[in-house]
Amino acid sequence: MTFLKNISDRIIEWNYYLDDDGRHESVTGWLLDIVLLIFTVFVASYLWFVYKTKMPAVSILLSASLAALIGYAFFKQKQKHLRKKHREKWENAANEYRLKGLLNLTHQQFKWTLAKTLFRSRKFEDIKVLKNYIKANHKNEKILIGFYHVPYTQYVPARELFRFSKLMIHYGYKTGLFFSSSAFDDACHRVAQDIPGVTIHLVDTTALIHLMERTGVFNDQKTIDKYLNSKIKNYKLQRKQSRKQLLPKPKNAKTYTVYGVLHLGAAFVFPSYFMYFFIVALFFVMLGLLVYITSQAKRRNSKKYDAGNHILL
């Protein structure tokens, strides 16, 4: 039972990596596709080899080798895709965790963390941290560095950029950097572009986090692993209430139907095996139809449930 539970938890974990904004893929569906693909290739190639060679034993060996090779290639492709999705989930969790960390910093902590990032980048020299801004040299040019840190503010107020531009003009700076733990809207970009005589480069939260990552400010690999594991555990609790992820998806219905059509075509190509191919084709078509009907029923139930919640709200 423990072994089966571990397998089930592992499948749900893989499905979490494949979950992409509500577009679900199922590892179980992948495995079923591989089995059906191997079976189809083996049967079709065996009939072709035995028809050409008239040697059943050799045909079985050749068909099994070809089916195994194609199945292995399909498996490696899916494995590569799963690793890519795992990396994407890890990076998303890292950005989410690091953003929360930035938002929890005080004004002073954010300023000194920014100064540390600039120092570690080795692109800035003679860094001087003042009360509300930072002075530095970049490529033998004096630049002024401003920042805006008000946690849980969606956009930087354009007036902050305007004040910063006036500060640059007052002290004679032509180039400036403005960092923020919030995003910049169109008004901010217009201010940065329209002030004559100065050039302001805007660095939002995403770019700042990437810069901190490149400069080694973050030393949180193990912490992010734990954070990702906590998200997977929450996902598992949700999946235990609904086992939809363990079932084949609607797109699998098309795959099974195609298998059925291919076998039906083979029934006419090899009339002596007509009944065999017809039964296999009927099996695939019925399987595809069953998956399609089941998925449509779940979709209708989900819409009814969402509508009910909307009315309650």
Coordinates of C-alpha atoms in Angstrom, one line a residue:
M1 CA 0.0 0.0 0.0
T2 CA 2.9 2.4 0.8
F3 CA 4.4 1.7 -2.6
L4 CA 1.1 2.4 -4.4
K5 CA 0.6 5.6 -2.3
N6 CA 4.1 6.8 -3.3
I7 CA 3.4 6.1 -7.0
S8 CA 0.1 8.0 -6.7
D9 CA 1.8 11.0 -5.0
R10 CA 4.5 11.0 -7.6
I11 CA 2.0 11.1 -10.4
I12 CA 0.2 14.0 -8.8
E13 CA 3.5 15.8 -8.4
W14 CA 4.3 15.4 -12.1
N15 CA 0.8 16.5 -13.0
Y16 CA 1.5 19.7 -10.9
Y17 CA 4.5 20.4 -13.1
L18 CA 2.4 19.9 -16.2
D19 CA -0.5 22.1 -14.9
D20 CA -0.3 25.3 -16.9
D21 CA -2.9 27.9 -16.3
G22 CA -5.7 25.4 -16.2
R23 CA -4.5 23.5 -19.3
H24 CA -4.0 20.1 -17.7
E25 CA -1.9 17.3 -19.0
S26 CA -1.9 13.9 -17.3
V27 CA 1.1 11.6 -16.9
T28 CA -1.3 8.7 -16.7
G29 CA -2.6 9.8 -20.2
W30 CA 1.0 9.9 -21.4
L31 CA 1.8 6.4 -20.2
L32 CA -1.4 5.1 -21.8
D33 CA -0.5 6.8 -25.1
I34 CA 2.9 5.2 -25.0
V35 CA 1.4 1.7 -24.4
L36 CA -1.1 2.1 -27.2
L37 CA 1.5 3.5 -29.6
I38 CA 3.8 0.6 -28.9
F39 CA 0.9 -1.9 -29.4
T40 CA -0.2 -0.2 -32.6
V41 CA 3.4 -0.1 -34.1
F42 CA 4.0 -3.7 -33.0
V43 CA 0.8 -5.1 -34.6
A44 CA 1.2 -3.0 -37.9
S45 CA 4.9 -3.8 -38.3
Y46 CA 4.5 -7.5 -37.5
L47 CA 1.8 -7.9 -40.1
W48 CA 4.0 -6.1 -42.6
F49 CA 7.2 -8.0 -41.8
V50 CA 5.4 -11.4 -41.8
Y51 CA 3.8 -10.6 -45.1
K52 CA 7.2 -9.7 -46.6
T53 CA 9.4 -12.3 -44.9
K54 CA 7.0 -15.2 -44.3
M55 CA 9.0 -15.8 -41.0
P56 CA 6.9 -15.2 -37.9
A57 CA 9.7 -15.5 -35.4
V58 CA 11.9 -13.0 -37.2
S59 CA 8.9 -10.7 -37.7
I60 CA 8.1 -10.7 -34.0
L61 CA 11.7 -9.8 -33.2
L62 CA 11.8 -7.0 -35.7
S63 CA 8.4 -5.7 -34.7
A64 CA 9.3 -5.7 -31.0
S65 CA 12.5 -3.9 -31.7
L66 CA 10.8 -1.2 -33.8
A67 CA 8.0 -0.8 -31.3
A68 CA 10.4 -0.5 -28.4
L69 CA 12.6 2.0 -30.3
I70 CA 9.6 4.3 -31.1
G71 CA 8.2 3.9 -27.6
Y72 CA 11.5 4.9 -26.1
A73 CA 11.8 7.9 -28.4
F74 CA 8.3 9.0 -27.4
F75 CA 9.1 8.5 -23.7
K76 CA 12.3 10.5 -23.9
Q77 CA 10.4 13.4 -25.6
K78 CA 7.8 13.4 -22.8
Q79 CA 10.6 13.1 -20.1
K80 CA 12.3 16.2 -21.6
H81 CA 9.1 18.1 -21.6
L82 CA 8.4 17.2 -18.0
R83 CA 11.9 18.4 -16.9
K84 CA 11.3 21.7 -18.7
K85 CA 7.9 22.1 -16.9
H86 CA 9.6 21.3 -13.6
R87 CA 12.2 24.0 -14.2
E88 CA 9.5 26.5 -15.1
K89 CA 7.6 25.7 -11.9
W90 CA 10.7 26.1 -9.9
E91 CA 11.6 29.5 -11.4
N92 CA 8.0 30.7 -10.9
A93 CA 8.1 29.6 -7.3
A94 CA 11.5 31.3 -6.9
N95 CA 10.2 34.6 -8.3
E96 CA 7.1 34.4 -6.1
Y97 CA 9.1 33.6 -3.0
R98 CA 11.8 36.3 -3.7
L99 CA 9.1 38.9 -4.4
K100 CA 7.5 38.2 -1.1
G101 CA 10.9 38.7 0.5
L102 CA 11.4 42.0 -1.2
L103 CA 8.0 43.2 -0.2
N104 CA 8.7 42.4 3.5
L105 CA 11.8 44.6 3.5
T106 CA 11.7 48.1 5.1
H107 CA 12.7 51.2 3.2
Q108 CA 16.2 51.0 4.7
Q109 CA 16.6 47.3 4.1
F110 CA 15.6 47.6 0.4
K111 CA 18.1 50.5 -0.1
W112 CA 21.0 48.5 1.3
T113 CA 20.0 45.4 -0.5
L114 CA 20.0 47.4 -3.7
A115 CA 23.4 48.8 -2.9
K116 CA 24.7 45.3 -2.2
T117 CA 23.4 44.1 -5.6
L118 CA 25.1 47.0 -7.4
F119 CA 28.4 46.3 -5.7
R120 CA 28.3 42.6 -6.5
S121 CA 27.5 43.3 -10.1
R122 CA 31.1 44.8 -10.4
K123 CA 29.7 47.3 -13.0
F124 CA 29.5 50.1 -10.5
E125 CA 32.3 51.9 -8.7
D126 CA 32.5 54.5 -6.0
I127 CA 29.0 53.7 -4.6
K128 CA 27.7 56.2 -2.1
V129 CA 24.5 55.4 -0.3
L130 CA 22.6 58.5 0.8
K131 CA 19.2 58.9 2.4
N132 CA 16.9 58.7 -0.5
Y133 CA 19.2 57.8 -3.5
I134 CA 22.5 56.3 -4.4
K135 CA 25.5 57.8 -6.3
A136 CA 27.8 55.7 -8.3
N137 CA 30.1 55.6 -11.4
H138 CA 29.3 53.4 -14.3
K139 CA 31.7 53.1 -17.2
N140 CA 33.5 56.3 -16.1
E141 CA 30.2 58.2 -16.0
K142 CA 28.5 59.5 -12.9
I143 CA 25.0 58.3 -12.5
L144 CA 22.2 58.8 -9.9
I145 CA 20.3 55.8 -8.7
G146 CA 16.8 56.3 -7.3
F147 CA 14.4 53.7 -5.9
Y148 CA 10.7 53.4 -4.9
H149 CA 9.7 50.8 -2.3
V150 CA 6.2 50.8 -1.0
P151 CA 5.0 47.2 -0.5
Y152 CA 1.9 45.9 -2.3
T153 CA 1.7 49.0 -4.5
Q154 CA 0.9 47.9 -8.0
Y155 CA 2.4 50.8 -9.9
V156 CA 5.0 53.4 -9.2
P157 CA 3.4 56.9 -9.1
A158 CA 4.6 59.0 -12.1
R159 CA 5.3 61.9 -9.8
E160 CA 8.2 59.8 -8.2
L161 CA 9.9 59.7 -11.6
F162 CA 9.3 63.4 -12.1
R163 CA 10.8 64.2 -8.7
F164 CA 13.8 62.0 -9.5
S165 CA 14.3 63.7 -12.9
K166 CA 14.3 67.1 -11.2
L167 CA 16.9 65.8 -8.7
M168 CA 19.1 64.6 -11.6
I169 CA 18.9 68.0 -13.3
H170 CA 19.6 69.8 -10.0
Y171 CA 22.8 67.8 -9.4
G172 CA 23.9 67.8 -13.0
Y173 CA 23.4 64.1 -13.8
K174 CA 22.6 63.1 -17.4
T175 CA 22.0 59.3 -16.7
G176 CA 20.0 57.7 -14.0
L177 CA 18.6 54.3 -12.9
F178 CA 15.3 54.0 -11.1
F179 CA 14.6 50.7 -9.3
S180 CA 11.3 49.7 -7.8
S181 CA 9.5 46.8 -6.1
S182 CA 6.4 47.7 -8.1
A183 CA 5.7 47.9 -11.8
F184 CA 6.0 51.0 -14.1
D185 CA 2.9 52.1 -16.0
D186 CA 2.7 54.1 -19.3
A187 CA 2.8 57.4 -17.4
C188 CA 6.2 56.4 -15.8
H189 CA 7.6 55.5 -19.2
R190 CA 6.5 58.8 -20.7
V191 CA 8.1 60.7 -17.8
A192 CA 11.4 58.8 -18.3
Q193 CA 11.4 59.5 -22.1
D194 CA 10.0 63.1 -22.2
I195 CA 12.3 64.9 -19.7
P196 CA 14.9 66.7 -21.9
G197 CA 18.6 66.4 -21.1
V198 CA 18.4 63.3 -18.9
T199 CA 18.1 59.5 -19.6
I200 CA 16.4 57.4 -17.0
H201 CA 16.5 53.6 -17.2
L202 CA 13.6 51.9 -15.4
V203 CA 14.2 48.6 -13.6
D204 CA 11.0 46.9 -12.3
T205 CA 10.6 44.0 -9.8
T206 CA 11.2 41.2 -12.3
A207 CA 14.4 42.8 -13.7
L208 CA 15.6 43.5 -10.2
I209 CA 15.1 40.0 -9.0
H210 CA 17.0 38.6 -12.1
L211 CA 19.8 41.1 -11.4
M212 CA 19.9 40.0 -7.7
E213 CA 20.0 36.3 -8.9
R214 CA 22.9 36.9 -11.3
T215 CA 24.9 38.8 -8.7
G216 CA 24.5 36.1 -6.1
V217 CA 22.5 38.1 -3.6
F218 CA 20.1 35.2 -3.2
N219 CA 21.4 32.1 -1.4
D220 CA 18.0 30.4 -1.1
Q221 CA 18.1 27.3 -3.3
K222 CA 17.2 25.0 -0.5
T223 CA 14.5 27.4 0.8
I224 CA 12.9 27.6 -2.6
D225 CA 12.9 23.8 -2.9
K226 CA 11.0 23.7 0.4
Y227 CA 8.7 26.4 -0.8
L228 CA 8.0 24.5 -4.0
N229 CA 7.4 21.3 -2.0
S230 CA 4.8 23.2 0.1
K231 CA 3.0 24.3 -3.0
I232 CA 3.0 20.7 -4.3
K233 CA 1.6 19.5 -1.0
N234 CA -1.3 22.0 -1.3
Y235 CA -1.8 20.8 -4.8
K236 CA -1.9 17.2 -3.6
L237 CA -4.6 18.0 -1.1
Q238 CA -6.7 19.6 -3.8
R239 CA -6.2 16.5 -6.1
K240 CA -7.2 14.1 -3.3
Q241 CA -10.6 15.9 -3.3
S242 CA -10.8 15.6 -7.1
R243 CA -9.0 12.8 -9.0
K244 CA -9.5 14.4 -12.4
Q245 CA -5.8 14.7 -13.0
L246 CA -5.3 10.9 -12.9
L247 CA -7.7 10.4 -15.8
P248 CA -7.0 10.8 -19.6
K249 CA -7.9 14.2 -20.9
P250 CA -10.2 15.2 -23.8
K251 CA -7.3 15.5 -26.3
N252 CA -6.6 11.8 -25.6
A253 CA -10.0 11.0 -27.1
K254 CA -8.8 12.3 -30.5
T255 CA -5.7 10.1 -30.2
Y256 CA -7.7 7.0 -29.5
T257 CA -10.0 7.7 -32.3
V258 CA -7.1 8.1 -34.7
Y259 CA -5.8 4.8 -33.6
G260 CA -9.2 3.3 -34.3
V261 CA -9.3 4.8 -37.8
L262 CA -5.8 3.5 -38.5
H263 CA -6.7 0.0 -37.5
L264 CA -9.9 0.2 -39.5
G265 CA -7.9 1.1 -42.5
A266 CA -5.5 -1.8 -41.9
A267 CA -8.5 -4.1 -41.8
F268 CA -9.1 -3.3 -45.5
V269 CA -5.4 -3.5 -46.4
F270 CA -5.2 -6.9 -44.8
P271 CA -8.5 -8.6 -45.5
S272 CA -7.4 -11.9 -43.9
Y273 CA -7.1 -10.1 -40.6
F274 CA -10.2 -8.0 -41.1
M275 CA -12.1 -9.3 -38.0
Y276 CA -9.0 -8.8 -35.8
F277 CA -8.4 -5.2 -36.9
F278 CA -12.1 -4.4 -36.8
I279 CA -12.3 -5.5 -33.1
V280 CA -9.2 -3.5 -32.2
A281 CA -10.5 -0.4 -34.1
L282 CA -13.9 -0.7 -32.4
F283 CA -12.1 -0.9 -29.0
F284 CA -10.1 2.3 -29.7
V285 CA -13.1 4.2 -31.0
M286 CA -15.2 3.2 -28.0
L287 CA -12.4 4.2 -25.6
G288 CA -12.1 7.6 -27.3
L289 CA -15.9 8.1 -27.1
L290 CA -15.9 7.1 -23.4
V291 CA -13.1 9.6 -22.6
Y292 CA -14.9 12.3 -24.6
I293 CA -18.3 11.8 -22.9
T294 CA -16.7 11.6 -19.4
S295 CA -14.7 14.8 -20.0
Q296 CA -17.7 16.7 -21.3
A297 CA -19.8 15.6 -18.3
K298 CA -17.1 16.9 -15.9
R299 CA -16.9 20.2 -17.8
R300 CA -20.7 20.7 -17.5
N301 CA -20.6 19.9 -13.8
S302 CA -17.7 22.4 -13.3
K303 CA -19.6 25.1 -15.1
K304 CA -22.7 24.5 -13.0
Y305 CA -20.6 24.7 -9.8
D306 CA -18.9 27.9 -10.9
A307 CA -22.3 29.5 -11.7
G308 CA -23.6 28.6 -8.3
N309 CA -20.6 30.2 -6.6
H310 CA -21.1 33.3 -8.8
I311 CA -24.7 33.6 -7.7
L312 CA -23.7 33.2 -4.0
L313 CA -21.2 36.0 -4.4

